[in-house]
Coordinates of C-alpha atoms and ligand atoms in Angstrom, one line a residue:
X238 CA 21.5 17.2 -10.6
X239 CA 20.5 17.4 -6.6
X240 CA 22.7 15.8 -4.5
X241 CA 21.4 12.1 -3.5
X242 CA 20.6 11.4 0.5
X243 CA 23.6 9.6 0.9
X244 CA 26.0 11.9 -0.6
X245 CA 24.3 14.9 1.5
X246 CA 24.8 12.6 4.5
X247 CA 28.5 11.6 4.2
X248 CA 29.3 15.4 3.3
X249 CA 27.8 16.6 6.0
X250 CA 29.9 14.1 8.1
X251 CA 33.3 15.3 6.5
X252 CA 32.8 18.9 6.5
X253 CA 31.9 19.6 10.0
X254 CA 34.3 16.3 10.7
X255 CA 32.0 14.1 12.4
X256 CA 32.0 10.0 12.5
X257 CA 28.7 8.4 13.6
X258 CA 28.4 7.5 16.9
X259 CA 28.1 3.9 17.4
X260 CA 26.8 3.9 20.9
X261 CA 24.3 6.5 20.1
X262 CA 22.6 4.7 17.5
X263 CA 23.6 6.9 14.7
X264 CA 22.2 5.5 11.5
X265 CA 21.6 7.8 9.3
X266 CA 18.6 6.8 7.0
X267 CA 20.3 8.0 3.4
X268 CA 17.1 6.0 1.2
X269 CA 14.3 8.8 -0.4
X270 CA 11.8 6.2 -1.1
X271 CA 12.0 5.3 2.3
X272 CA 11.5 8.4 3.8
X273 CA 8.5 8.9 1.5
X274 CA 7.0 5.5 2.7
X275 CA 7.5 7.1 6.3
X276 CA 5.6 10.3 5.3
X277 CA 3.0 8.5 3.4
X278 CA 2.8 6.4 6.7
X279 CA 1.9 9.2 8.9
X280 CA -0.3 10.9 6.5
X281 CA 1.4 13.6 7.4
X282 CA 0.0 17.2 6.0
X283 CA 0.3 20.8 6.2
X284 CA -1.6 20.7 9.3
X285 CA 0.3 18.5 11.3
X286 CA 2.5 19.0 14.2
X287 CA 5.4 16.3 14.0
X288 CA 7.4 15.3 16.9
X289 CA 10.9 14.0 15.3
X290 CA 12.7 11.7 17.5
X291 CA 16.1 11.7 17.0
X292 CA 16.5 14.0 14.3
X293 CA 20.4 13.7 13.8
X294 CA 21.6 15.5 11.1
X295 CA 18.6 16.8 9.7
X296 CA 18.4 15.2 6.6
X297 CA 15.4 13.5 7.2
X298 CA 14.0 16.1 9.3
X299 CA 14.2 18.7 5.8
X300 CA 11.8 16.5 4.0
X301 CA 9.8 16.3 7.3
X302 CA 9.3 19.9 7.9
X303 CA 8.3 20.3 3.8
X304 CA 5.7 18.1 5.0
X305 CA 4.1 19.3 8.4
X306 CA 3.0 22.5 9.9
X307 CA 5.5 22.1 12.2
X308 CA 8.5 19.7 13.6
X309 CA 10.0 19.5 16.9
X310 CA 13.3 17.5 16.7
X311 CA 14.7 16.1 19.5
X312 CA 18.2 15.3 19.2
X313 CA 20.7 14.1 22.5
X314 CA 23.9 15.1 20.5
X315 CA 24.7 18.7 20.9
X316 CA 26.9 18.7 17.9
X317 CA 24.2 17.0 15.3
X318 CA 21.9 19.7 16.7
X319 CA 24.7 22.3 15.9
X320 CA 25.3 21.0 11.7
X321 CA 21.1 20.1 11.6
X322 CA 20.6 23.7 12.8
X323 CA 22.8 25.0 10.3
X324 CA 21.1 23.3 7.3
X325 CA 17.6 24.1 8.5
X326 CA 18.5 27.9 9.3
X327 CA 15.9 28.4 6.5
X328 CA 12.8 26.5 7.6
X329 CA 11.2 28.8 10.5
X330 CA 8.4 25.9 11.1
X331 CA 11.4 23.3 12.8
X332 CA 12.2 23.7 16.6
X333 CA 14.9 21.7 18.2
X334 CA 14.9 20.5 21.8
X335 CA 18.5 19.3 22.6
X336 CA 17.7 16.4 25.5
X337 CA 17.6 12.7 25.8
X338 CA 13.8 11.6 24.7
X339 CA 14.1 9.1 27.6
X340 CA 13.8 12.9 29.9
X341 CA 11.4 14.7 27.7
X342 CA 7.7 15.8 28.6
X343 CA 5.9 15.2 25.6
X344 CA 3.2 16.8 27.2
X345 CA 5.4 19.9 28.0
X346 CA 6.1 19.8 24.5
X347 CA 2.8 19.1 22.8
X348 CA 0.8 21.3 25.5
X349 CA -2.7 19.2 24.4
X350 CA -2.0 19.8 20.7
X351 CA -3.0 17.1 18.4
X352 CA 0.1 15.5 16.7
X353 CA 2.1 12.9 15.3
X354 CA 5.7 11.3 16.0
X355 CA 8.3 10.2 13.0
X356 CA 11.3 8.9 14.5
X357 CA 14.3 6.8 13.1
X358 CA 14.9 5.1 16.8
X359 CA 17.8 4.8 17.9
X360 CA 17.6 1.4 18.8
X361 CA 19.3 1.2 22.0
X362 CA 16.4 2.3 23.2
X363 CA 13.6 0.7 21.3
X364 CA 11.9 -0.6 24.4
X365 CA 11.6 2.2 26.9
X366 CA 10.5 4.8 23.8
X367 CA 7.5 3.1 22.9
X368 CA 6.9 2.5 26.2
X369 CA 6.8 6.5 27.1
X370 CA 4.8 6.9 23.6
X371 CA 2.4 4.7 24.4
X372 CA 1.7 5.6 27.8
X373 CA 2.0 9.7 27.2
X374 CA -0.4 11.7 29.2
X375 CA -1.0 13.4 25.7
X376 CA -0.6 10.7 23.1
X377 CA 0.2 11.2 19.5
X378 CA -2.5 10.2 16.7
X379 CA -0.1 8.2 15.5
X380 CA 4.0 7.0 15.7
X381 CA 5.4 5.5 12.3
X382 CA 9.1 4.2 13.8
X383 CA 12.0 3.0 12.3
X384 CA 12.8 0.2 14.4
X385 CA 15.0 -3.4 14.6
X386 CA 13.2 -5.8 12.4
X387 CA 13.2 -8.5 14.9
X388 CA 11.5 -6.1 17.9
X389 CA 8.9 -5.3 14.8
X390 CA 8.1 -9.1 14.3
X391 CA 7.9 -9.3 17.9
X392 CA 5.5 -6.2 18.1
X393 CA 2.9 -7.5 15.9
X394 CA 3.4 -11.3 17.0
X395 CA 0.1 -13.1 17.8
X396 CA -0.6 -15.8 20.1
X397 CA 1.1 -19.2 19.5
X398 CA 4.2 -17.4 17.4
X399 CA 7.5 -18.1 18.5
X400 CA 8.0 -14.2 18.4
X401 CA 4.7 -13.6 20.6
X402 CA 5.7 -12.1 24.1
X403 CA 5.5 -9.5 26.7
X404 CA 6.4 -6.7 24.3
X405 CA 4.1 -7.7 21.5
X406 CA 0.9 -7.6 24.7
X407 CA 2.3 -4.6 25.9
X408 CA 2.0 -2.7 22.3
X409 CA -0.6 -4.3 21.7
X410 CA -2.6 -3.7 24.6
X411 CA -2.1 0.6 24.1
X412 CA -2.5 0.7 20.2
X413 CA -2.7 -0.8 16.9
X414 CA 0.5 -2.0 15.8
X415 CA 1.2 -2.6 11.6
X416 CA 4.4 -3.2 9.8
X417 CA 4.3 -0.9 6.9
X418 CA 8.1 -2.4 5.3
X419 CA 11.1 -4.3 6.0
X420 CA 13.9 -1.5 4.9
X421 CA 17.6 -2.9 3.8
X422 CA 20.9 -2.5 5.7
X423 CA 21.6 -0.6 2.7
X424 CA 19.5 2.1 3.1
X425 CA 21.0 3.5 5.9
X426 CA 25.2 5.4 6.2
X427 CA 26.9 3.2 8.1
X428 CA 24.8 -0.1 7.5
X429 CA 23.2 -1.5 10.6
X430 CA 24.7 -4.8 11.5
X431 CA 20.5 -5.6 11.6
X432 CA 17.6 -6.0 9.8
X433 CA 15.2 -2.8 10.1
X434 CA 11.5 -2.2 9.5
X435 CA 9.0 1.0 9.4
X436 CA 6.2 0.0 12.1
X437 CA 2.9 2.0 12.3
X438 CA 1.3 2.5 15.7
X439 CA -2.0 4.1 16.7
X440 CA -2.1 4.4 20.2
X441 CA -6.7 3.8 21.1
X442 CA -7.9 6.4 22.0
X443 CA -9.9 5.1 24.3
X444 CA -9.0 1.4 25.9
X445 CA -9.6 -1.2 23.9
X446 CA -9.0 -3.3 26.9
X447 CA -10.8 -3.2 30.3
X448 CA -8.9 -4.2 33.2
X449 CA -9.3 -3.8 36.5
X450 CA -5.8 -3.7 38.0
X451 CA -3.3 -3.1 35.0
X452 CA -0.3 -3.8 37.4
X453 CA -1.6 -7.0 38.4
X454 CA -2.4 -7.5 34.8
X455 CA 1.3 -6.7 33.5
X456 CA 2.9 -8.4 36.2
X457 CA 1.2 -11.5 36.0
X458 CA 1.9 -11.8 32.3
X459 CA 5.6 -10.3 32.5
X460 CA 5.8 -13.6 35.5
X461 CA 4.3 -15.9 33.0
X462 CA 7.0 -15.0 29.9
X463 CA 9.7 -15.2 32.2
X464 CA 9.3 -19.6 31.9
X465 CA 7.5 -19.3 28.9
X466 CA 7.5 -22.8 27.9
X467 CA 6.0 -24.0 31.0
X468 CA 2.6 -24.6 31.9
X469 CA 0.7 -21.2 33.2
X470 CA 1.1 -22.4 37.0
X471 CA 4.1 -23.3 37.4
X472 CA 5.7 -19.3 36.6
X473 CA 2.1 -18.6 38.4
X474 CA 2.1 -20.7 41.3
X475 CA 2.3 -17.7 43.6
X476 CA -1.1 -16.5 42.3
X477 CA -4.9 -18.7 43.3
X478 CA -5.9 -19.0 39.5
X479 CA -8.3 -21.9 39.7
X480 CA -11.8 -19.3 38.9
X481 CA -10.3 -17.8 35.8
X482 CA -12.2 -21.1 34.0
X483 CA -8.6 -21.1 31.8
X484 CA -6.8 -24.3 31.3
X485 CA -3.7 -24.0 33.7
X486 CA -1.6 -26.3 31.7
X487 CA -1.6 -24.3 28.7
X488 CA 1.7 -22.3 27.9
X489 CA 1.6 -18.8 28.5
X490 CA 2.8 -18.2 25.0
X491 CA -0.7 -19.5 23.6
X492 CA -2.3 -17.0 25.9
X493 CA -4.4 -14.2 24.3
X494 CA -4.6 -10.4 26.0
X495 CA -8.2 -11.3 26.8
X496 CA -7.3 -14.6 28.5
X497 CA -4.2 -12.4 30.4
X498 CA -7.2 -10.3 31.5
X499 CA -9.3 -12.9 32.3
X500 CA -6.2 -14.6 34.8
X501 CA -5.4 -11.2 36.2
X502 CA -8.8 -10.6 37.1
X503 CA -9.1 -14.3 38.7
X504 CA -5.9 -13.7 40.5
X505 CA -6.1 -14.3 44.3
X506 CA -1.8 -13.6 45.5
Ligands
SAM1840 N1 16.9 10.9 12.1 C1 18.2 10.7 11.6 C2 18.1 9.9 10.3 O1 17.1 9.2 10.1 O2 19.1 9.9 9.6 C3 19.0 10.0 12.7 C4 18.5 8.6 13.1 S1 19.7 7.7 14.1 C5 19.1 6.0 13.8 C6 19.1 7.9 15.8 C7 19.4 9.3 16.3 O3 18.9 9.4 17.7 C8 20.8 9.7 16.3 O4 21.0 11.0 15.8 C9 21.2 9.8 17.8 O5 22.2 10.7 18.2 C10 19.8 10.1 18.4 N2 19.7 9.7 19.8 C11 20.3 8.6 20.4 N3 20.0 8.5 21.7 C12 19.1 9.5 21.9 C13 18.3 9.9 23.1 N4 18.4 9.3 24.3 N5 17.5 11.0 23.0 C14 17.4 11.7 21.8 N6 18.1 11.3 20.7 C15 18.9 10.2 20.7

């Protein structure tokens, strides 16, 4: 019988003596079905080029590259990249790129290709990776991320939800965001003191939204969250709001993108 995920994982660990590293976000997803429900997510096929992010061990990355044409792995942890290399010496379709994703060019490594991103985040970092996802020169066709379950909630949040803020315009504004699962502590080696879920994103390819000055428009909104139970002019006050035709004493957390737009393009400073 084949070895399960989890044994695989905690051998790996032993042999080459390795503990997970808290700080870095190691998590090791040890749960097939899940992995499977990723793949399924990203549709992935024998066509596609599959940026990994944060490959760790490779585990998940060998079920990856069964999948795609080919996977780039990035992996910060020079001695991950060292046991992941050695268990995918016989796949010649995987390259690794050994840097913090925070520094990498997607573009550099993409080079205009079509292709798709898989990554179990570590979540440290949540915030600043989808940022540079969503706002790549060269954007992938679509990101299926493993990611805290509150920051998914958040993510998808709609107007007038406790969990709707900044983040959930900001994703929102660049792509179409789904939750495709909620995924158990247990599914991971160690368990995650949190709650995790599998979020779908599909970056437009064109804008959906048409702003004039996206700045204005994100700093306006960021001011607004900041005293999110107040009425809009009191975070706003510094901004002549009266011809956006919006109610000013509404909260900003009932605000839609649109009605965002709408202030940002009323806004006088
Ligand atoms: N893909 C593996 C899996 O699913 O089992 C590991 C996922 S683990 C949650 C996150 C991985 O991201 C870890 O291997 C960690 O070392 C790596 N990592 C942490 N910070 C990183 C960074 N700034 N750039 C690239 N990788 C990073």
């Amino acid at each position: 019988m084949n070895p399960t995920l989890a044994e695989v994982t905690r051998q790996l660990l032993q042999v080459y003596g390795r503990y997970p590293r808290k700080r870095l976000g190691q998590h090791f997803l040890t749960d097939p079905q899940v992995v499977q429900r990723i793949i399924q997510a990203a549709e992935l096929s024998k066509d596609d080029l599959l940026v990994e992010i944060g490959s760790g061990l490779g585990v998940v990355t060998t079920e990856l590259a069964k999948a795609a044409y080919q996977v780039i792995a990035i992996e910060i942890d020079k001695e991950l990249l060292r046991i992941s290399r050695d268990i995918l010496k016989d796949f010649n379709n995987v390259s690794f790129v050994g840097q913090d994703i925070l520094k990498t060019d997607l573009h550099e490594l993409v080079l205009g290709r079509r292709y798709k991103i898989i990554g179990n985040l570590p979540y440290y970092i949540t915030a600043p990776i989808v940022e540079q996802i969503l706002k790549a020169a060269d954007k992938p066709e679509v990101a299926v991320i493993m990611v805290q379950k509150e920051v998914a909630e958040r993510m998808v949040a709609t107007p007038g939800t406790k969990k709707y803020g900044s983040f959930s315009i900001f994703t929102q504004f660049y792509a179409e965001v789904e939750i495709n699962s909620f995924v158990s502590k247990s599914s991971f080696h160690p368990w995650p003191e949190v709650g995790s879920a599998v979020v779908t994103l599909k970056p437009h390819k064109t804008p959906k939204y048409k702003v004039k000055d996206e700045k204005l428009f994100f700093d306006i909104m960021h001011a607004a969250f900041q005293q999110r139970r107040k009425m809009l002019r009191s975070p706003l006050s510094e901004y002549n709001l009266e011809e956006a035709g919006l109610d000013l004493t509404r909260r900003p957390e009932t605000l839609s993108i649109e009605e965002f737009i709408k202030l940002a393009g009323a806004a006088k400073p």
